[in-house]
Tab-separated table of C-alpha atoms in Angstrom:
chain	number	residue	atom	x	y	z
A	154	UNK	CA	139.161	37.709	32.243
A	155	UNK	CA	138.531	37.103	35.938
A	156	UNK	CA	139.782	40.615	36.638
A	157	UNK	CA	137.247	42.114	34.200
A	158	UNK	CA	134.548	40.196	35.580
A	159	UNK	CA	135.277	41.359	39.040
A	160	UNK	CA	135.381	44.877	37.834
A	161	UNK	CA	131.947	44.476	36.378
A	162	UNK	CA	130.700	43.142	39.614
A	163	UNK	CA	131.851	46.208	41.402
A	164	UNK	CA	130.550	48.606	38.873
A	165	UNK	CA	127.211	47.015	38.854
A	166	UNK	CA	126.973	47.358	42.656
A	167	UNK	CA	127.938	50.997	42.364
A	168	UNK	CA	125.139	51.669	39.905
A	169	UNK	CA	122.546	49.780	42.039
A	170	UNK	CA	123.599	51.828	44.962
A	171	UNK	CA	123.326	54.941	43.156
A	172	UNK	CA	119.809	54.087	41.787
A	173	UNK	CA	118.550	53.547	45.350
A	174	UNK	CA	116.695	56.500	47.134
A	175	UNK	CA	118.782	58.896	49.200
A	176	UNK	CA	119.437	57.557	52.647
A	177	UNK	CA	117.248	58.977	55.498
A	178	UNK	CA	118.839	62.017	56.942
A	179	UNK	CA	118.099	63.130	60.617
A	180	UNK	CA	116.239	66.293	61.175
A	181	UNK	CA	118.241	69.407	61.474
A	182	UNK	CA	119.305	69.927	64.895
A	183	UNK	CA	117.647	72.760	66.955
A	184	UNK	CA	120.477	74.881	68.236
A	185	UNK	CA	118.183	77.058	70.328
A	186	UNK	CA	117.086	73.954	72.524
A	187	UNK	CA	118.726	73.547	75.902
A	188	UNK	CA	122.186	71.672	75.831
A	189	UNK	CA	121.360	69.742	79.182
A	190	UNK	CA	118.116	68.194	80.402
A	191	UNK	CA	115.985	70.722	82.002
A	192	UNK	CA	115.820	70.393	85.773
A	193	UNK	CA	112.122	70.593	87.123
A	194	UNK	CA	111.772	73.400	89.689
A	195	UNK	CA	110.467	70.974	92.323
A	196	UNK	CA	113.728	68.969	91.938
A	197	UNK	CA	116.321	71.822	92.213
A	198	UNK	CA	117.187	71.165	95.909
A	199	UNK	CA	117.440	67.404	95.336
A	200	UNK	CA	119.713	67.770	92.195
A	201	UNK	CA	121.816	70.375	93.724
A	202	UNK	CA	122.451	68.549	96.992
A	203	UNK	CA	123.316	65.298	95.111
A	204	UNK	CA	125.837	67.179	92.863
A	205	UNK	CA	127.274	69.199	95.778
A	206	UNK	CA	127.975	66.124	97.788
A	207	UNK	CA	129.343	64.467	94.738
A	208	UNK	CA	131.832	67.452	94.526
A	209	UNK	CA	132.870	66.527	98.196
A	210	UNK	CA	130.960	69.368	99.672
A	211	UNK	CA	129.459	69.180	103.257
A	212	UNK	CA	125.598	69.836	102.775
A	213	UNK	CA	123.686	70.771	105.956
A	214	UNK	CA	119.849	71.215	105.455
A	215	UNK	CA	118.066	73.686	107.832
A	216	UNK	CA	114.440	73.717	108.581
A	217	UNK	CA	114.427	77.552	109.149
A	218	UNK	CA	116.782	80.239	110.473
A	219	UNK	CA	116.743	78.978	114.053
A	220	UNK	CA	117.758	75.587	112.761
A	221	UNK	CA	120.670	77.159	110.943
A	222	UNK	CA	121.950	78.794	114.249
A	223	UNK	CA	121.735	75.386	115.982
A	224	UNK	CA	123.399	73.561	113.140
A	225	UNK	CA	126.263	76.172	112.883
A	226	UNK	CA	126.886	76.068	116.604
A	227	UNK	CA	127.074	72.282	116.609
A	228	UNK	CA	129.435	72.233	113.540
A	229	UNK	CA	131.728	74.843	114.881
A	230	UNK	CA	132.070	72.975	118.187
A	231	UNK	CA	132.368	69.555	116.624
A	232	UNK	CA	135.197	70.951	114.153
A	233	UNK	CA	136.809	73.035	117.031
A	234	UNK	CA	136.770	76.140	114.926
A	235	UNK	CA	138.045	78.825	117.102
A	236	UNK	CA	138.422	81.619	114.736
A	237	UNK	CA	135.294	82.198	112.427
A	238	UNK	CA	135.480	85.228	110.270
A	239	UNK	CA	132.216	87.044	109.448
A	240	UNK	CA	132.411	90.244	107.795
A	241	UNK	CA	128.853	90.842	106.314
A	242	UNK	CA	126.941	92.990	108.616
A	243	UNK	CA	123.654	91.321	108.061
A	244	UNK	CA	125.238	87.929	109.153
A	245	UNK	CA	127.076	89.449	112.002
A	246	UNK	CA	123.822	90.699	113.412
A	247	UNK	CA	122.069	87.216	113.327
A	248	UNK	CA	125.127	85.390	114.401
A	249	UNK	CA	125.383	87.718	117.341
A	250	UNK	CA	121.848	87.298	118.323
A	251	UNK	CA	122.417	83.557	118.218
A	252	UNK	CA	125.355	83.954	120.762
A	253	UNK	CA	128.022	82.394	118.392
A	254	UNK	CA	131.495	83.864	118.642
A	255	UNK	CA	132.944	85.376	115.381
A	256	UNK	CA	135.898	87.572	114.115
A	257	UNK	CA	134.527	90.877	112.788
A	258	UNK	CA	137.701	92.593	111.764
A	259	UNK	CA	140.438	92.203	109.178
A	260	UNK	CA	143.450	92.589	111.350
A	261	UNK	CA	145.892	89.671	111.317
A	262	UNK	CA	143.489	88.133	108.788
A	263	UNK	CA	145.876	85.829	106.946
A	264	UNK	CA	147.483	84.297	110.129
A	265	UNK	CA	145.645	81.498	111.754
A	266	UNK	CA	142.296	81.883	110.000
A	267	UNK	CA	140.445	78.756	110.356
A	268	UNK	CA	136.992	79.364	108.766
A	269	UNK	CA	134.810	81.936	107.202
A	270	UNK	CA	131.083	82.330	106.806
A	271	UNK	CA	129.693	84.214	103.786
A	272	UNK	CA	126.515	84.467	101.773
A	273	UNK	CA	126.394	83.807	97.966
A	274	UNK	CA	124.682	85.042	94.898
A	275	UNK	CA	123.077	81.760	93.800
A	276	UNK	CA	123.191	77.950	93.929
A	277	UNK	CA	123.489	76.112	90.667
A	278	UNK	CA	121.592	72.801	90.625
A	279	UNK	CA	123.092	71.158	87.497
A	280	UNK	CA	126.630	71.530	88.695
A	281	UNK	CA	126.086	71.691	92.318
A	282	UNK	CA	128.096	74.844	92.406
A	283	UNK	CA	127.812	78.020	94.604
A	284	UNK	CA	128.236	81.320	92.750
A	285	UNK	CA	130.064	84.056	94.700
A	286	UNK	CA	130.981	87.578	93.885
A	287	UNK	CA	133.361	90.382	95.009
A	288	UNK	CA	130.121	92.446	95.809
A	289	UNK	CA	129.960	90.810	99.253
A	290	UNK	CA	131.841	92.309	102.018
A	291	UNK	CA	133.863	89.252	102.264
A	292	UNK	CA	135.149	89.928	98.701
A	293	UNK	CA	137.507	87.377	97.264
A	294	UNK	CA	139.349	86.609	100.507
A	295	UNK	CA	137.023	84.926	102.692
A	296	UNK	CA	136.060	82.279	99.964
A	297	UNK	CA	139.836	81.592	99.392
A	298	UNK	CA	142.103	81.829	102.352
A	299	UNK	CA	140.461	80.137	105.326
A	300	UNK	CA	140.793	76.336	105.721
A	301	UNK	CA	136.942	75.991	105.928
A	302	UNK	CA	134.643	78.095	103.777
A	303	UNK	CA	131.107	78.052	105.045
A	304	UNK	CA	128.207	79.380	103.100
A	305	UNK	CA	124.615	80.112	104.202
A	306	UNK	CA	122.088	80.277	101.610
A	307	UNK	CA	118.335	79.976	101.090
A	308	UNK	CA	116.397	77.566	98.929
A	309	UNK	CA	114.948	80.510	96.899
A	310	UNK	CA	118.425	81.051	95.628
A	311	UNK	CA	118.531	77.755	93.807
A	312	UNK	CA	118.613	77.956	89.962
A	313	UNK	CA	118.786	75.420	87.360
A	314	UNK	CA	121.913	76.328	85.240
A	315	UNK	CA	124.660	78.768	85.074
A	316	UNK	CA	122.964	81.189	82.782
A	317	UNK	CA	120.152	81.607	85.185
A	318	UNK	CA	122.511	82.434	88.076
A	319	UNK	CA	124.351	84.998	85.768
A	320	UNK	CA	121.060	86.593	84.889
A	321	UNK	CA	120.129	86.872	88.454
A	322	UNK	CA	123.352	88.715	89.208
A	323	UNK	CA	122.801	90.975	86.212
A	324	UNK	CA	119.323	91.789	87.464
A	325	UNK	CA	120.540	92.408	90.961
A	326	UNK	CA	123.486	94.713	90.225
A	327	UNK	CA	122.514	96.133	86.858
A	328	UNK	CA	125.178	98.484	85.833
A	329	UNK	CA	127.248	97.911	88.966
A	330	UNK	CA	128.145	94.258	87.878
A	331	UNK	CA	130.724	92.911	90.413
A	332	UNK	CA	134.408	92.783	89.346
A	333	UNK	CA	134.574	89.095	90.104
A	334	UNK	CA	131.977	86.386	89.704
A	335	UNK	CA	132.979	82.793	90.233
A	336	UNK	CA	131.575	79.255	90.753
A	337	UNK	CA	132.722	77.238	93.570
A	338	UNK	CA	132.207	73.488	93.077
A	339	UNK	CA	133.527	71.751	96.116
A	340	UNK	CA	136.794	72.146	98.134
A	341	UNK	CA	139.942	73.342	96.264
A	342	UNK	CA	141.893	70.256	94.889
A	343	UNK	CA	144.645	69.191	92.581
A	344	UNK	CA	146.268	66.172	91.225
A	345	UNK	CA	149.276	67.670	89.418
A	346	UNK	CA	151.888	65.994	91.373
A	347	UNK	CA	152.140	62.366	90.482
A	348	UNK	CA	148.341	62.226	90.049
A	349	UNK	CA	147.702	62.365	93.652
A	350	UNK	CA	144.576	64.113	94.821
A	351	UNK	CA	145.466	66.893	97.243
A	352	UNK	CA	142.671	68.872	98.886
A	353	UNK	CA	143.025	72.523	99.731
A	354	UNK	CA	146.064	73.234	97.430
A	355	UNK	CA	144.671	76.469	96.058
A	356	UNK	CA	142.030	77.415	98.586
A	357	UNK	CA	139.709	75.804	101.336
A	358	UNK	CA	140.118	72.156	102.191
A	359	UNK	CA	136.452	71.983	103.110
A	360	UNK	CA	133.364	73.685	101.690
A	361	UNK	CA	130.217	73.667	103.793
A	362	UNK	CA	126.811	74.782	102.791
A	363	UNK	CA	123.937	75.486	105.262
A	364	UNK	CA	120.774	75.479	103.152
A	365	UNK	CA	117.852	77.299	104.842
A	366	UNK	CA	114.369	76.125	103.631
A	367	UNK	CA	112.574	79.215	102.991
A	368	UNK	CA	110.105	77.985	100.344
A	369	UNK	CA	106.403	77.776	100.961
A	370	UNK	CA	105.047	74.256	101.655
């Protein structure tokens, strides 16, 4: 008797639930909308700097090209960098004019290389990453082998997201797309061994960015 009554109560509740109107369903998601919050153009440099530093990168702001020369000279001296590899001809020219010593050839490259200076393709604000490619004279080597990898870039190279950086590379090289395009997000690191963080395990121990402000004010 008690069991029959309990069953009746349950069935009544089921019938009442079915009689109610269908529950509110959320609107269909818009799969074409951005996955991440859009970064305002005026905030690109701030967002990038915050993320880059969070990734353990060294961020150095430069008011202009002359300020970059001064900052590079001071940093090179403070870090006691005796061998600075610069292979890109445009960089060699300006570095030479600034009176900063550098290594321009590839002889004995792997032995005793302390630092390199390269340009890059783009700066990605959302991830604080630097996009590099094999199209530069330094190729893959100058961004991997030296203990310190220094990059000089301009604020006009800042983009909001990865897709914007890739589109920039496509537009720049068209059918001659580089064989290697990579994002560098801070120094090389690993925690594979006993979960102990080790810097420079598979590449540079230090990543330094000199950002030259070339935007109109």
